[in-house]
mmCIF file of C-alpha atoms in Angstrom:
data_model
loop_
_atom_site.group_PDB
_atom_site.id
_atom_site.type_symbol
_atom_site.label_atom_id
_atom_site.label_comp_id
_atom_site.label_asym_id
_atom_site.label_seq_id
_atom_site.Cartn_x
_atom_site.Cartn_y
_atom_site.Cartn_z
ATOM 1 C CA MET Y 203 -7.181 -27.921 -1.732
ATOM 2 C CA GLU Y 204 -9.009 -25.500 -3.854
ATOM 3 C CA ALA Y 205 -8.410 -21.698 -4.121
ATOM 4 C CA THR Y 206 -9.935 -19.642 -1.324
ATOM 5 C CA ALA Y 207 -12.274 -16.729 -2.027
ATOM 6 C CA ALA Y 208 -10.624 -14.846 0.790
ATOM 7 C CA GLY Y 209 -7.162 -15.263 2.387
ATOM 8 C CA HIS Y 210 -3.745 -13.911 2.589
ATOM 9 C CA PHE Y 211 -0.579 -15.013 0.821
ATOM 10 C CA LEU Y 212 3.328 -14.119 1.209
ATOM 11 C CA PHE Y 213 5.735 -13.872 -1.679
ATOM 12 C CA ASP Y 214 9.199 -12.993 -2.619
ATOM 13 C CA THR Y 215 9.781 -9.683 -4.732
ATOM 14 C CA ALA Y 216 13.011 -7.762 -5.535
ATOM 15 C CA LEU Y 217 12.121 -5.677 -2.765
ATOM 16 C CA GLY Y 218 11.702 -8.582 -0.053
ATOM 17 C CA VAL Y 219 8.729 -10.566 1.147
ATOM 18 C CA VAL Y 220 5.572 -8.821 0.438
ATOM 19 C CA GLY Y 221 2.122 -10.003 1.973
ATOM 20 C CA ILE Y 222 -1.353 -9.400 0.975
ATOM 21 C CA ALA Y 223 -4.823 -10.239 2.184
ATOM 22 C CA TRP Y 224 -8.115 -10.306 -0.002
ATOM 23 C CA THR Y 225 -11.853 -10.992 -0.048
ATOM 24 C CA PRO Y 226 -13.899 -11.558 -3.169
ATOM 25 C CA ARG Y 227 -14.084 -7.696 -3.748
ATOM 26 C CA GLY Y 228 -10.381 -7.089 -3.754
ATOM 27 C CA ILE Y 229 -7.157 -6.575 -1.831
ATOM 28 C CA THR Y 230 -7.808 -5.483 1.824
ATOM 29 C CA ARG Y 231 -4.212 -5.320 3.090
ATOM 30 C CA LEU Y 232 -0.847 -5.229 1.548
ATOM 31 C CA GLN Y 233 2.086 -5.521 3.734
ATOM 32 C CA LEU Y 234 5.473 -4.111 2.597
ATOM 33 C CA PRO Y 235 8.554 -6.159 3.666
ATOM 34 C CA GLY Y 236 9.372 -6.474 7.290
ATOM 35 C CA SER Y 237 12.773 -8.087 8.598
ATOM 36 C CA GLY Y 238 12.019 -11.286 7.194
ATOM 37 C CA THR Y 239 8.947 -13.489 6.331
ATOM 38 C CA THR Y 240 7.566 -14.025 9.945
ATOM 39 C CA ASP Y 241 7.755 -10.168 10.495
ATOM 40 C CA THR Y 242 5.932 -9.517 7.186
ATOM 41 C CA GLU Y 243 3.196 -11.993 8.256
ATOM 42 C CA ARG Y 244 2.865 -10.790 11.679
ATOM 43 C CA LEU Y 245 2.399 -7.289 10.320
ATOM 44 C CA LEU Y 246 0.043 -8.385 7.848
ATOM 45 C CA THR Y 247 -2.140 -10.254 10.077
ATOM 46 C CA ALA Y 248 -2.146 -7.754 13.076
ATOM 47 C CA VAL Y 249 -5.582 -6.418 13.993
ATOM 48 C CA ARG Y 250 -5.273 -2.778 12.976
ATOM 49 C CA ASN Y 251 -7.907 0.006 13.427
ATOM 50 C CA GLY Y 252 -10.332 -2.106 15.362
ATOM 51 C CA PHE Y 253 -10.953 -4.344 12.470
ATOM 52 C CA PRO Y 254 -9.997 -8.043 12.694
ATOM 53 C CA ARG Y 255 -10.227 -9.701 9.490
ATOM 54 C CA SER Y 256 -11.090 -13.377 8.716
ATOM 55 C CA GLU Y 257 -8.866 -13.200 5.579
ATOM 56 C CA CYS Y 258 -5.968 -12.486 7.928
ATOM 57 C CA ALA Y 259 -6.508 -15.674 9.990
ATOM 58 C CA ALA Y 260 -3.772 -18.353 10.299
ATOM 59 C CA ASP Y 261 -5.916 -20.983 8.516
ATOM 60 C CA ALA Y 262 -6.685 -18.415 5.737
ATOM 61 C CA ARG Y 263 -3.101 -18.289 4.592
ATOM 62 C CA VAL Y 264 -2.589 -19.734 0.970
ATOM 63 C CA ARG Y 265 0.614 -21.489 1.021
ATOM 64 C CA LEU Y 266 0.965 -22.482 -2.834
ATOM 65 C CA GLU Y 267 0.884 -19.746 -5.473
ATOM 66 C CA ARG Y 268 -0.893 -22.312 -7.958
ATOM 67 C CA LEU Y 269 -3.969 -22.122 -5.485
ATOM 68 C CA LEU Y 270 -4.166 -18.388 -5.590
ATOM 69 C CA PRO Y 271 -7.711 -17.094 -7.236
ATOM 70 C CA PRO Y 272 -6.807 -15.704 -10.691
ATOM 71 C CA LYS Y 273 -7.282 -12.076 -9.983
ATOM 72 C CA ILE Y 274 -4.997 -12.300 -7.080
ATOM 73 C CA ALA Y 275 -2.411 -14.346 -8.993
ATOM 74 C CA ALA Y 276 -2.543 -11.412 -11.564
ATOM 75 C CA ALA Y 277 -2.039 -8.866 -8.779
ATOM 76 C CA VAL Y 278 0.964 -10.667 -7.344
ATOM 77 C CA ASP Y 279 2.568 -10.704 -10.789
ATOM 78 C CA LEU Y 280 1.873 -7.116 -11.147
ATOM 79 C CA LEU Y 281 3.558 -6.430 -7.886
ATOM 80 C CA ARG Y 282 6.541 -8.437 -8.554
ATOM 81 C CA ARG Y 283 7.117 -6.601 -11.872
ATOM 82 C CA TYR Y 284 6.742 -3.197 -9.998
ATOM 83 C CA ALA Y 285 9.380 -4.306 -7.557
ATOM 84 C CA THR Y 286 11.779 -4.671 -10.320
ATOM 85 C CA GLY Y 287 11.294 -1.252 -11.325
ATOM 86 C CA GLU Y 288 8.826 -1.912 -14.274
ATOM 87 C CA PRO Y 289 6.517 0.914 -14.615
ATOM 88 C CA VAL Y 290 3.439 -1.018 -14.228
ATOM 89 C CA ASP Y 291 -0.191 0.492 -13.532
ATOM 90 C CA LEU Y 292 -1.334 -0.913 -9.982
ATOM 91 C CA SER Y 293 -4.630 1.021 -10.195
ATOM 92 C CA SER Y 294 -6.115 -1.672 -12.059
ATOM 93 C CA ILE Y 295 -5.915 -3.989 -8.956
ATOM 94 C CA PRO Y 296 -9.199 -3.854 -7.118
ATOM 95 C CA VAL Y 297 -9.178 -3.120 -3.315
ATOM 96 C CA ASP Y 298 -11.759 -3.751 -0.634
ATOM 97 C CA LEU Y 299 -11.646 -1.231 2.159
ATOM 98 C CA PRO Y 300 -15.266 -1.193 3.494
ATOM 99 C CA HIS Y 301 -14.346 0.274 7.020
ATOM 100 C CA VAL Y 302 -12.756 3.543 5.876
ATOM 101 C CA SER Y 303 -14.544 6.812 6.162
ATOM 102 C CA ASP Y 304 -15.963 8.603 3.107
ATOM 103 C CA PHE Y 305 -13.192 11.244 3.471
ATOM 104 C CA ARG Y 306 -10.579 8.610 3.410
ATOM 105 C CA ARG Y 307 -12.118 6.726 0.371
ATOM 106 C CA ASP Y 308 -11.950 10.007 -1.443
ATOM 107 C CA ILE Y 309 -8.392 10.402 -0.637
ATOM 108 C CA TYR Y 310 -7.367 6.900 -1.441
ATOM 109 C CA ARG Y 311 -9.470 6.993 -4.680
ATOM 110 C CA THR Y 312 -7.627 10.212 -5.773
ATOM 111 C CA ALA Y 313 -4.205 8.783 -4.704
ATOM 112 C CA ARG Y 314 -4.538 5.744 -6.911
ATOM 113 C CA ARG Y 315 -4.586 8.172 -9.874
ATOM 114 C CA ILE Y 316 -0.967 9.528 -9.037
ATOM 115 C CA ALA Y 317 1.062 8.117 -11.866
ATOM 116 C CA HIS Y 318 4.227 5.908 -11.451
ATOM 117 C CA GLY Y 319 7.037 8.313 -10.813
ATOM 118 C CA GLU Y 320 4.798 11.439 -10.044
ATOM 119 C CA VAL Y 321 4.595 12.992 -6.550
ATOM 120 C CA LEU Y 322 2.116 15.323 -4.890
ATOM 121 C CA THR Y 323 2.105 16.978 -1.355
ATOM 122 C CA TYR Y 324 -0.520 16.154 0.997
ATOM 123 C CA GLY Y 325 -2.109 19.561 0.228
ATOM 124 C CA GLU Y 326 -2.107 18.920 -3.454
ATOM 125 C CA LEU Y 327 -3.724 15.627 -2.828
ATOM 126 C CA ALA Y 328 -6.503 16.908 -0.510
ATOM 127 C CA ASP Y 329 -7.337 19.746 -3.169
ATOM 128 C CA ARG Y 330 -7.483 16.973 -6.005
ATOM 129 C CA ALA Y 331 -9.754 14.919 -3.850
ATOM 130 C CA GLY Y 332 -12.286 17.919 -3.128
ATOM 131 C CA HIS Y 333 -11.120 18.358 0.537
ATOM 132 C CA ALA Y 334 -9.056 21.712 0.150
ATOM 133 C CA GLY Y 335 -7.080 22.571 3.141
ATOM 134 C CA ALA Y 336 -7.293 19.040 4.640
ATOM 135 C CA PHE Y 337 -3.624 18.258 4.529
ATOM 136 C CA ARG Y 338 -3.205 17.034 8.051
ATOM 137 C CA GLU Y 339 -6.055 14.657 7.685
ATOM 138 C CA THR Y 340 -4.786 13.639 4.315
ATOM 139 C CA GLY Y 341 -1.332 12.827 5.979
ATOM 140 C CA SER Y 342 -3.117 10.800 8.717
ATOM 141 C CA ALA Y 343 -5.040 8.805 5.936
ATOM 142 C CA MET Y 344 -1.861 8.133 4.099
ATOM 143 C CA GLY Y 345 -0.127 7.030 7.522
ATOM 144 C CA SER Y 346 -2.810 4.574 8.041
ATOM 145 C CA ASN Y 347 -3.068 3.339 4.495
ATOM 146 C CA PRO Y 348 -3.886 -0.491 4.497
ATOM 147 C CA VAL Y 349 -2.802 -1.104 0.924
ATOM 148 C CA PRO Y 350 0.484 0.691 0.308
ATOM 149 C CA LEU Y 351 1.648 0.605 -3.414
ATOM 150 C CA LEU Y 352 -2.032 0.068 -4.447
ATOM 151 C CA VAL Y 353 -2.915 3.238 -2.881
ATOM 152 C CA PRO Y 354 0.548 4.839 -3.414
ATOM 153 C CA CYS Y 355 1.148 6.812 -0.277
ATOM 154 C CA HIS Y 356 4.885 6.814 -1.027
ATOM 155 C CA ARG Y 357 3.928 9.151 -3.734
ATOM 156 C CA VAL Y 358 2.644 11.766 -1.550
ATOM 157 C CA LEU Y 359 5.158 14.272 0.200
ATOM 158 C CA ALA Y 360 5.113 16.907 2.806
ATOM 159 C CA ALA Y 361 5.122 20.506 1.938
ATOM 160 C CA GLY Y 362 7.850 21.848 -0.374
ATOM 161 C CA HIS Y 363 8.042 18.400 -1.722
ATOM 162 C CA LYS Y 364 10.138 17.246 1.095
ATOM 163 C CA ALA Y 365 10.031 13.402 1.773
ATOM 164 C CA GLY Y 366 8.277 13.651 5.210
ATOM 165 C CA GLY Y 367 7.539 10.512 6.890
ATOM 166 C CA PHE Y 368 6.359 6.871 5.868
ATOM 167 C CA SER Y 369 4.686 4.389 8.207
ATOM 168 C CA ALA Y 370 5.791 1.031 6.390
ATOM 169 C CA PRO Y 371 8.735 -0.841 7.869
ATOM 170 C CA GLY Y 372 12.033 0.948 7.044
ATOM 171 C CA GLY Y 373 10.164 4.358 7.490
ATOM 172 C CA VAL Y 374 11.376 7.234 5.200
ATOM 173 C CA GLU Y 375 14.224 4.979 3.919
ATOM 174 C CA THR Y 376 11.693 2.540 2.413
ATOM 175 C CA LYS Y 377 9.668 5.552 0.811
ATOM 176 C CA LEU Y 378 12.910 7.104 -0.776
ATOM 177 C CA ARG Y 379 13.645 3.521 -2.014
ATOM 178 C CA LEU Y 380 10.173 3.100 -3.725
ATOM 179 C CA LEU Y 381 10.461 6.762 -5.229
ATOM 180 C CA ALA Y 382 13.913 6.069 -6.637
ATOM 181 C CA LEU Y 383 12.675 2.751 -8.162
ATOM 182 C CA GLU Y 384 10.046 5.023 -9.885
ATOM 183 C CA GLY Y 385 12.728 7.736 -11.058
ATOM 184 C CA ALA Y 386 11.110 10.364 -8.934
ATOM 185 C CA ARG Y 387 13.244 13.299 -7.594
ATOM 186 C CA LEU Y 388 12.652 15.100 -4.489
ATOM 187 C CA GLU Y 389 14.482 17.261 -1.955
ATOM 188 C CA PRO Y 390 16.729 15.639 0.527
ATOM 189 C CA VAL Y 391 15.385 14.243 3.648
ATOM 190 C CA ASP Y 392 15.223 16.661 6.698
ATOM 191 C CA PRO Y 393 15.942 14.347 9.734
ATOM 192 C CA ALA Y 394 13.355 16.306 11.883
ATOM 193 C CA GLN Y 395 10.721 15.062 9.431
ATOM 194 C CA ALA Y 396 11.787 11.554 9.333
ATOM 195 C CA SER Y 397 10.099 10.436 12.423
ATOM 196 C CA PHE Y 398 6.682 11.709 11.256
ATOM 197 C CA GLY Y 399 4.253 8.906 10.772
ATOM 198 C CA PHE Y 400 2.671 10.376 7.517
#
């Protein structure tokens, strides 16, 4: 069996089982760990935002790591290193998000420049992306981010640098775990904010 130009793969990390899907242009989805391998794969391959993806089809799963395309194998290595707390730069991993709006493309591109351990608020991110005042829309973009870690939505906080919410499995606890892994400091969680999806 040869390496596929598009497909998906699940792999163990220090955080749990992570899933990625890709095309020849880059990563299309990244799924943070669910409750187990089956849950992570179910979340990764679910049709989202009306865009079914051929790289997420059951027969597109790559089962042996040695069959991964070299750029995808390099991305897996960086993600594993990140999960151990190593301050790696994930912004070099190409992403392929053809179905996002120009606004979200601006937000995601700018978010990719947030450094390991740095945090911004939704409003600060909107300002940096050239969309001053669009903090709610920025929160919505972060809440539906298809490639967390690569677009580091966990580094984007609510007003006052409060944690806000997080749409990945584990919610705000996962967000806090990722920020702690990076050595970022923030205010204690407000229980009323923990249920927000962004």
